[in-house]
Coordinates of C-alpha atoms in Angstrom, one line a residue:
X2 CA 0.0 0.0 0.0
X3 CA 2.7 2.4 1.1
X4 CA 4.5 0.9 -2.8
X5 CA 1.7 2.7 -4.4
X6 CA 1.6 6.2 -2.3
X7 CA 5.2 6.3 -3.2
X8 CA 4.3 5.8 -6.9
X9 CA 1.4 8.4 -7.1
X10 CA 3.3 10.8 -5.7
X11 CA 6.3 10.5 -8.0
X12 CA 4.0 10.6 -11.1
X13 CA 2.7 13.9 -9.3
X14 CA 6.3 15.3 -9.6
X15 CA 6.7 13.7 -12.9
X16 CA 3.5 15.6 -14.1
X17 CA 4.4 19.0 -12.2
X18 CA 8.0 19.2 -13.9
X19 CA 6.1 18.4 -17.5
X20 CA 3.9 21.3 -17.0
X21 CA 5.8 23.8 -15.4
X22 CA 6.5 25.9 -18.4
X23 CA 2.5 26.1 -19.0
X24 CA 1.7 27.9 -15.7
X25 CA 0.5 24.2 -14.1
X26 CA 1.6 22.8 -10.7
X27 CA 0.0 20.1 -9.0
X28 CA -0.3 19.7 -5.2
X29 CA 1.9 17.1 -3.0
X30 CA -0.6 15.0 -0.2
X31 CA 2.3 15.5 1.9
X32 CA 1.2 17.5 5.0
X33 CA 1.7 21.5 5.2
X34 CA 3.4 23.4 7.4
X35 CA 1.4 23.9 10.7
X36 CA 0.6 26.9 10.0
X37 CA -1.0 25.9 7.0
X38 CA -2.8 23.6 8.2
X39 CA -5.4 25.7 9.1
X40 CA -7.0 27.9 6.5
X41 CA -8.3 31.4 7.2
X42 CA -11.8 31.2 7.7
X43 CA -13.1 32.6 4.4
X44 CA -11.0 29.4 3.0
X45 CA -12.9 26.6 5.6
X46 CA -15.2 24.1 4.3
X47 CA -18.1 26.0 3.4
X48 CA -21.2 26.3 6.0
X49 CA -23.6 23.6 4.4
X50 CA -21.0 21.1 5.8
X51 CA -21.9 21.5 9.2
X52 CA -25.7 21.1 8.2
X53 CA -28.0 18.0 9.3
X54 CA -25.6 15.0 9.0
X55 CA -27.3 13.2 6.1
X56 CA -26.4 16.3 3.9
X57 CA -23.3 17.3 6.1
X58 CA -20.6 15.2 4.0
X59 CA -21.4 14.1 0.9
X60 CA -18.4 11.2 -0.1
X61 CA -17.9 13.2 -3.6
X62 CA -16.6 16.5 -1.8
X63 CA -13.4 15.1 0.1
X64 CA -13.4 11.4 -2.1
X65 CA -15.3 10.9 -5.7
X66 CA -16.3 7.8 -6.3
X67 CA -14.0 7.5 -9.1
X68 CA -10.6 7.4 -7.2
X69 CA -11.7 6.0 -4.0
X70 CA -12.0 2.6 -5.1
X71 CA -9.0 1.4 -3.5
X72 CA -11.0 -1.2 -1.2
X73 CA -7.7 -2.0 0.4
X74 CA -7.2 1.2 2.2
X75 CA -6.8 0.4 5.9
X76 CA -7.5 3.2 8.6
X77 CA -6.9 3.0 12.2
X78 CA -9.7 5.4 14.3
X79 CA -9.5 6.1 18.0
X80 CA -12.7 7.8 19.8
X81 CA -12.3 8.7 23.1
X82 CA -15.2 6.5 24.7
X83 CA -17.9 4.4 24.2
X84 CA -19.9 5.8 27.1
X85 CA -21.9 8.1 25.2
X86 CA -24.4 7.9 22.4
X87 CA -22.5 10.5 21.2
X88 CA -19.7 8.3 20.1
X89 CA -21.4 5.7 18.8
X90 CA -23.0 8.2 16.1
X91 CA -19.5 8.6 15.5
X92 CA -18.4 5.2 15.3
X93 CA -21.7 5.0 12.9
X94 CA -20.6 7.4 10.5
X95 CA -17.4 5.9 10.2
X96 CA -18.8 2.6 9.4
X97 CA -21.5 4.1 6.8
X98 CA -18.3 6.0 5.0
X99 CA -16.2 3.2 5.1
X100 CA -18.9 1.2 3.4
X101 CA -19.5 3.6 1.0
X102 CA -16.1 4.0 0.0
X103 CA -15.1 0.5 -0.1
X104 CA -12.2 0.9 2.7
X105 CA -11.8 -0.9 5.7
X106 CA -12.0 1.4 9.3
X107 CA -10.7 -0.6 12.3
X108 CA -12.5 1.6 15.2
X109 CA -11.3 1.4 18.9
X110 CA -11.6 3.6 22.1
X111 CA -11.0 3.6 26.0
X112 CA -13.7 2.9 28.3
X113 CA -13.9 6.4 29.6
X114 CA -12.4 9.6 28.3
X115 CA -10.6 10.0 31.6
X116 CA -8.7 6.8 30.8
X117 CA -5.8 9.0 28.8
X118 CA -3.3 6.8 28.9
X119 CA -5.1 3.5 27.3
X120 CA -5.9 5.9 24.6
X121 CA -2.3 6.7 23.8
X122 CA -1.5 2.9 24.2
X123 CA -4.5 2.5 21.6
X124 CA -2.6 5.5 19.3
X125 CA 0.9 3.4 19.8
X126 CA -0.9 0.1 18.8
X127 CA -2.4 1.7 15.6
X128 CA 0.9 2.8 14.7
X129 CA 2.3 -0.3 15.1
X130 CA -0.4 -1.8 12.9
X131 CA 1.4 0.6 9.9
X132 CA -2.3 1.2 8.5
X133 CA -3.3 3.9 6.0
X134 CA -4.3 6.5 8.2
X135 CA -4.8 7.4 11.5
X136 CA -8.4 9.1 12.5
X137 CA -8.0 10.2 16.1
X138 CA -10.1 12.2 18.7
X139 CA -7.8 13.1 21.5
X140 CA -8.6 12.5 25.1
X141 CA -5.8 14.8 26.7
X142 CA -4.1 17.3 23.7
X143 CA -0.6 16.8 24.9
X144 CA -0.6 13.4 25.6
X145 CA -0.3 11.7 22.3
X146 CA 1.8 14.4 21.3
X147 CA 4.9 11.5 20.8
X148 CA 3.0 9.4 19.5
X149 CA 1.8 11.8 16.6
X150 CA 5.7 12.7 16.0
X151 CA 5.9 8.5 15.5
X152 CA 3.2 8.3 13.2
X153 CA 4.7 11.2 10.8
X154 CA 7.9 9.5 11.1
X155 CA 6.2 6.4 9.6
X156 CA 4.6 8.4 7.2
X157 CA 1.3 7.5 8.4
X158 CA -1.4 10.3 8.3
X159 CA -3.4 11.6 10.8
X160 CA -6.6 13.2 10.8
X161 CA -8.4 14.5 14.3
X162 CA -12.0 14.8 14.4
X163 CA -14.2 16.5 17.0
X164 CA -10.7 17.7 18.9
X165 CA -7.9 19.6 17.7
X166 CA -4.0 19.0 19.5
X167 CA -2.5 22.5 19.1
X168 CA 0.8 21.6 20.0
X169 CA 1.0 18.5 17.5
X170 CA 4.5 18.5 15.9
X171 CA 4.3 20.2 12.5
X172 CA 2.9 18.3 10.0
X173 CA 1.9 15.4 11.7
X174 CA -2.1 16.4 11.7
X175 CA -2.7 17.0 8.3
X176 CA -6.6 18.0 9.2
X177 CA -8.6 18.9 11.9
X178 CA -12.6 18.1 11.7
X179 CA -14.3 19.2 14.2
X180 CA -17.1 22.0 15.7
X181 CA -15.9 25.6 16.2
X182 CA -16.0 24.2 20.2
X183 CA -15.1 28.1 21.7
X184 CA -18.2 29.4 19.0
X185 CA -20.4 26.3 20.5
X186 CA -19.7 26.9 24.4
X187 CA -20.5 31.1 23.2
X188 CA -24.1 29.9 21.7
X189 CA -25.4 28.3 24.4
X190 CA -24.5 31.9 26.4
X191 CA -26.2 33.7 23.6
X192 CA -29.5 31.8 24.2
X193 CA -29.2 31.3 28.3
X194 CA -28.2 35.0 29.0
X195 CA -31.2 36.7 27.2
X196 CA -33.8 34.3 29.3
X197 CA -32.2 35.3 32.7
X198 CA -31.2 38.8 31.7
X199 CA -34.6 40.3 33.6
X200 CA -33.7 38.3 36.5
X201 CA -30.4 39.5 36.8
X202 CA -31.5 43.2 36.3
X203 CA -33.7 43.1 39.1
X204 CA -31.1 41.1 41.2
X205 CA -30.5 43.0 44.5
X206 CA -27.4 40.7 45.6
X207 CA -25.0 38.7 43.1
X208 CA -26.4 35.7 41.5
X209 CA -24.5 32.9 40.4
X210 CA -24.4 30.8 36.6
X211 CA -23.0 27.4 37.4
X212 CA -20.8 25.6 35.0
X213 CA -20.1 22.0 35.0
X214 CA -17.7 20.5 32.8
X215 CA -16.3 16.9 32.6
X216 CA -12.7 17.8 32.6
X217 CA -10.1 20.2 31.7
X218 CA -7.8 18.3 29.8
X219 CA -9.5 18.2 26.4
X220 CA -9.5 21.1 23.4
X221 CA -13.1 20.2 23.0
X222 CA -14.4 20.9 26.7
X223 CA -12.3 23.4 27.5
X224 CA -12.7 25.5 24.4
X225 CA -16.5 25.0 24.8
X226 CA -16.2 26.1 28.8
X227 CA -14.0 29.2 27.6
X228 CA -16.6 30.5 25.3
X229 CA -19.7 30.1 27.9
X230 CA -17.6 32.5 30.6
X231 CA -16.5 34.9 28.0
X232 CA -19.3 35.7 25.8
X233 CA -21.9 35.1 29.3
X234 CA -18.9 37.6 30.8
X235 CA -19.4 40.2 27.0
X236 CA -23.3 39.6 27.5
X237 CA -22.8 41.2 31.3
X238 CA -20.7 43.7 31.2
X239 CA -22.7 45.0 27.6
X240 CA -25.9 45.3 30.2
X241 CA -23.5 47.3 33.0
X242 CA -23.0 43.6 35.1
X243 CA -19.7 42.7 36.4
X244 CA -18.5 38.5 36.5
X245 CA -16.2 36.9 38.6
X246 CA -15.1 33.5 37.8
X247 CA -14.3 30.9 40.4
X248 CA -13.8 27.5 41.3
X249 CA -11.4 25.1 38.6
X250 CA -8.1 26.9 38.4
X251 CA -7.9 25.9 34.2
X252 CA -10.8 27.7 33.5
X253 CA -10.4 30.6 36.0
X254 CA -6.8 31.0 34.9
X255 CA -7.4 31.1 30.7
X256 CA -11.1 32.7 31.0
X257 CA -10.4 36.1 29.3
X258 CA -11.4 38.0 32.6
X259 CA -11.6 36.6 35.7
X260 CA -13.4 39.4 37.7
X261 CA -13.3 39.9 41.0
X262 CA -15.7 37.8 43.2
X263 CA -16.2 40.3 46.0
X264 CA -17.8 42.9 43.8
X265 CA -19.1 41.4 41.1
X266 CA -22.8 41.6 40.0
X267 CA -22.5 37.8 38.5
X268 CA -19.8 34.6 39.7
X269 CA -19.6 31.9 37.5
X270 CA -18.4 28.7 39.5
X271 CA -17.0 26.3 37.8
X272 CA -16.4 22.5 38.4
X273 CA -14.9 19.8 37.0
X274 CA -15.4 16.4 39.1
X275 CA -12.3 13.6 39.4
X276 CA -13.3 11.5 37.0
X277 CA -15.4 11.4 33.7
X278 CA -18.8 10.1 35.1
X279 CA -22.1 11.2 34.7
X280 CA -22.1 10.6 38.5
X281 CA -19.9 12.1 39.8
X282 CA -20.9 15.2 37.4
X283 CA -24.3 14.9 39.3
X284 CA -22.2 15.6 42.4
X285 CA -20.8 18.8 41.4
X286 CA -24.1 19.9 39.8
X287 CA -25.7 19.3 43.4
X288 CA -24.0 21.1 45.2
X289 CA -24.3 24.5 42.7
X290 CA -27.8 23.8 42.1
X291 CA -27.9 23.7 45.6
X292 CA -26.8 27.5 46.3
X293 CA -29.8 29.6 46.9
X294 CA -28.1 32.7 44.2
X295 CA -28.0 30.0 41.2
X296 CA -30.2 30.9 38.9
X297 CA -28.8 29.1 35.4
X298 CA -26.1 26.0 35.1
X299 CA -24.3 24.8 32.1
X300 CA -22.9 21.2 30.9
X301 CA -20.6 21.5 28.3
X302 CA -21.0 17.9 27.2
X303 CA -23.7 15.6 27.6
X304 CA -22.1 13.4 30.4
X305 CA -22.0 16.6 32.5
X306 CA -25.3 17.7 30.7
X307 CA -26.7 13.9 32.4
X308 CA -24.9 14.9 35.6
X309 CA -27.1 18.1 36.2
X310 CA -30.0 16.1 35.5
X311 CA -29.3 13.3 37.6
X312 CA -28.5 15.8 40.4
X313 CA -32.0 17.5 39.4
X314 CA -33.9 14.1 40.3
X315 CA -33.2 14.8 44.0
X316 CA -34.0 18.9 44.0
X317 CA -36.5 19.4 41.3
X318 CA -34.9 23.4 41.1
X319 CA -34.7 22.7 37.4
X320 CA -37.1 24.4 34.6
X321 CA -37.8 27.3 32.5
X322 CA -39.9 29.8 33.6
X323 CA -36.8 32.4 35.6
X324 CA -39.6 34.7 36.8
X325 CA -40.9 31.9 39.1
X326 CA -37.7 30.7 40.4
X327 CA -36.9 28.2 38.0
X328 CA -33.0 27.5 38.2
X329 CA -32.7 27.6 33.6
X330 CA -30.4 25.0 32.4
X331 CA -28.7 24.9 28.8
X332 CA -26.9 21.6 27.8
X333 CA -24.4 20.1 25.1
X334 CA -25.1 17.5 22.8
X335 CA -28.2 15.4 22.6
X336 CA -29.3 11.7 24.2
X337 CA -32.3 10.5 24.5
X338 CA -32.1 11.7 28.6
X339 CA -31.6 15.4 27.5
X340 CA -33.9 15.2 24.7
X341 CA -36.8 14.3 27.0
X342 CA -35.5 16.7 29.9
X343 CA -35.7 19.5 26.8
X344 CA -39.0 18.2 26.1
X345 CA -41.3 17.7 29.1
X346 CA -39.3 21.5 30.4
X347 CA -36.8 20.6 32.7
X348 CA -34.1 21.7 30.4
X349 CA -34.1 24.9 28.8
X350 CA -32.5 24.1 25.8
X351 CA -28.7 22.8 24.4
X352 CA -26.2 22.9 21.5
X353 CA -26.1 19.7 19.4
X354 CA -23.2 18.7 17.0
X355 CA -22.8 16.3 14.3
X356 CA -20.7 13.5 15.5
X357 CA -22.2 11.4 12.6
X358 CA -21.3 13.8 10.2
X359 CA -17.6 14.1 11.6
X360 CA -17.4 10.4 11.4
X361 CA -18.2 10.4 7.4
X362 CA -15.8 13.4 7.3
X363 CA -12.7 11.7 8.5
X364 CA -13.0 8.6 6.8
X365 CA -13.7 11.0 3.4
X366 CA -10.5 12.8 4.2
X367 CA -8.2 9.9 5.2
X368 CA -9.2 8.6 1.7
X369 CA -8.7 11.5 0.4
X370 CA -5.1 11.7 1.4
X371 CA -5.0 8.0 0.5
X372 CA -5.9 8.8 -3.0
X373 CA -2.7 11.6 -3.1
X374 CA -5.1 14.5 -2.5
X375 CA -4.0 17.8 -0.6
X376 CA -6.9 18.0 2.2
X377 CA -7.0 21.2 5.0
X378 CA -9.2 21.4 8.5
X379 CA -12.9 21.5 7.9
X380 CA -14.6 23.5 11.4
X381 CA -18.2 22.4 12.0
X382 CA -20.8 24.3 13.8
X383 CA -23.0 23.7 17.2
X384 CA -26.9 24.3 16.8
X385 CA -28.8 25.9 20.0
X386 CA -31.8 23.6 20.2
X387 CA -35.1 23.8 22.7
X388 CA -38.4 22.4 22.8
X389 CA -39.2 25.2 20.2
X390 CA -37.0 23.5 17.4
X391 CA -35.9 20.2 17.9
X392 CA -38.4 18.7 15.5
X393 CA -37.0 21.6 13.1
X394 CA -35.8 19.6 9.9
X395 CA -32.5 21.4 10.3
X396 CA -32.2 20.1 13.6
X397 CA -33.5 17.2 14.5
X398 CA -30.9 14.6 12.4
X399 CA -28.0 15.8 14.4
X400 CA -30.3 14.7 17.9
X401 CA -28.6 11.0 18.3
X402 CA -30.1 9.2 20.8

């Protein structure tokens, strides 16, 4: 397999030397520099992409069907659990692509995306493996950062979906598929903050916005917890309010503006439980939802998004009427638990992905590079979703169960 790589891409040069004097060039599928890898926005796969997941990746825009016949391609593709639904609309989407495109996707993941290191054991076995490509979604951003060096070394490929690794060494991520997570975490303020905005004007003592996220290790959770706290923080101050953040140092330390809790109008508390569980999410939620100043919480992902709901069961504080008390809460993904928490009013509302989508995506674009072809990141968008939309056509095929 590697035999015939090699020999595409020599007939590439062969073709580009031929046609030099015309004003032609072709492109090498070799990776570009990092700081090519990722395209100004104007130059990023255009929005329809991101749209409902049956139209969100069609196989002819990153692999026509005439040049990926190659049924022996062999990729390798790590998810970061199988305790969500949310993966296993992954996992789906890679199986539908790979069927489509007649190549063979071995998938594999840990138990629990807190289990870091039998991911990057996972990473080091795929290498070892010497398969086609490598589709990876990263628990921990720095901690397959050797094995990524490995891979390129190898010459094998890798594309990350639904997580970027910012440090990865230079050319050893040739794309990155995945939802604008910062823009995400930043919609789910834009729809929370105007349903609690008359309850904070009329606040006469600081109330308090709960966020509970599953870890801090992650681009994907962290960028989605960064752009809750600073476009909640924009939505604030724009209405006179100030925030302090408190609570996990990660997000405290790298939120734009931390505030300062003794004077500030709103705290945001943040908390990030020991371990990835929807449990032990519920136990964090508690004790905010607890605090008689919370008036809104937000889960970043759905096992958080599970965790305030489980912690609900035992309070009933939850719902969506702010003028009567109701403590709003805005989640992350979908699940047939949210779903029905967003429908019979205990949840306000929450920002789906498309993790089906992002599956076909990074089978597509491992072919693609497969096939010789020069491929760049492709950002995806979140969708805010409430009881007022979900059956919207534009919606509802990105709510997995």
């Amino acid at each position: 397999m590697k035999k015939k790589i090699l020999a595409v891409l020599m007939c590439a040069a062969m073709t580009a030397t031929v046609f030099v004097g015309c004003g032609n060039s072709t492109q090498e599928a070799a990776a570009p520099a990092k700081e090519e890898a990722a395209p100004a926005a104007e130059e990023a796969a255009p929005a329809e992409e991101a749209a409902p997941a049956e139209e969100a990746a069609p196989a002819e825009e990153a692999a026509p069907a005439e040049t990926a016949a190659g049924g022996d391609y062999k990729f390798e593709i790590i998810v970061k659990s199988y305790q969500s639904s949310y993966w296993q609309a992954a996992v789906t989407g890679v199986n539908q692509a790979a069927a489509d495109l007649g190549v063979t996707a071995n998938c594999t993941g840990p138990n629990a995306e807190s289990d870091i290191a039998d991911q990057v054991n996972m990473l080091n076995s795929a290498i070892n493996n010497d398969p086609d490509g490598i589709g990876l979604a990263a628990c921990d951003q720095d901690a397959c950062l050797d094995a990524l060096q490995t891979a390129m070394d190898k010459g094998i490929p890798v594309v990350c979906f639904d997580s970027g690794i910012p440090k990865a060494p230079a050319g050893s991520v040739l794309s990155t598929i995945a939802t604008d997570n910062y823009g995400a975490g930043a919609t789910a303020a834009d729809n929370l903050y105007p349903a609690l905005k008359e309850t904070i004007a009329n606040a006469t003592a600081p109330v308090r916005i709960g966020e509970v996220n599953q870890e801090a290790t992650s681009e994907s959770i962290t960028s989605r917890g960064l752009g809750f706290i600073d476009r909640f923080s924009e939505l604030a101050a724009a209405d006179g309010k100030t925030v302090a953040v408190i609570g996990n140092e990660y997000y405290v330390n790298n939120c734009k503006d931390a505030g300062d809790e003794a004077s500030a109008d709103i705290i945001i508390e943040v908390a990030v439980p020991a371990q990835t569980t929807v449990e032990l999410c519920a136990t964090e939620a508690s004790v905010i939802l607890n605090k008689a100043d919370t008036i809104g919480v937000f889960g970043s992902n759905q096992v958080a998004a599970e965790g305030i709901l489980t912690a609900n069961g035992n309070l009933g504080v939850l719902g969506t009427d702010a003028a009567a008390g109701d403590i709003l809460a805005a989640g992350f993904d979908a699940g047939s638990v949210i779903k029905g928490a967003i429908k019979d009013g205990t949840m306000f509302g929450a920002v789906t992905q498309s993790p089906l989508a992002m599956g076909i995506k990074t089978v597509e674009t491992l072919t693609a590079i497969a096939n010789g072809e020069t491929v760049s990141d492709i950002p995806t968008e979140g969708y805010w979703y409430d009881s007022t939309n979900m059956e919207d056509a534009s919606i509802a095929p990105n709510l997995y169960d």
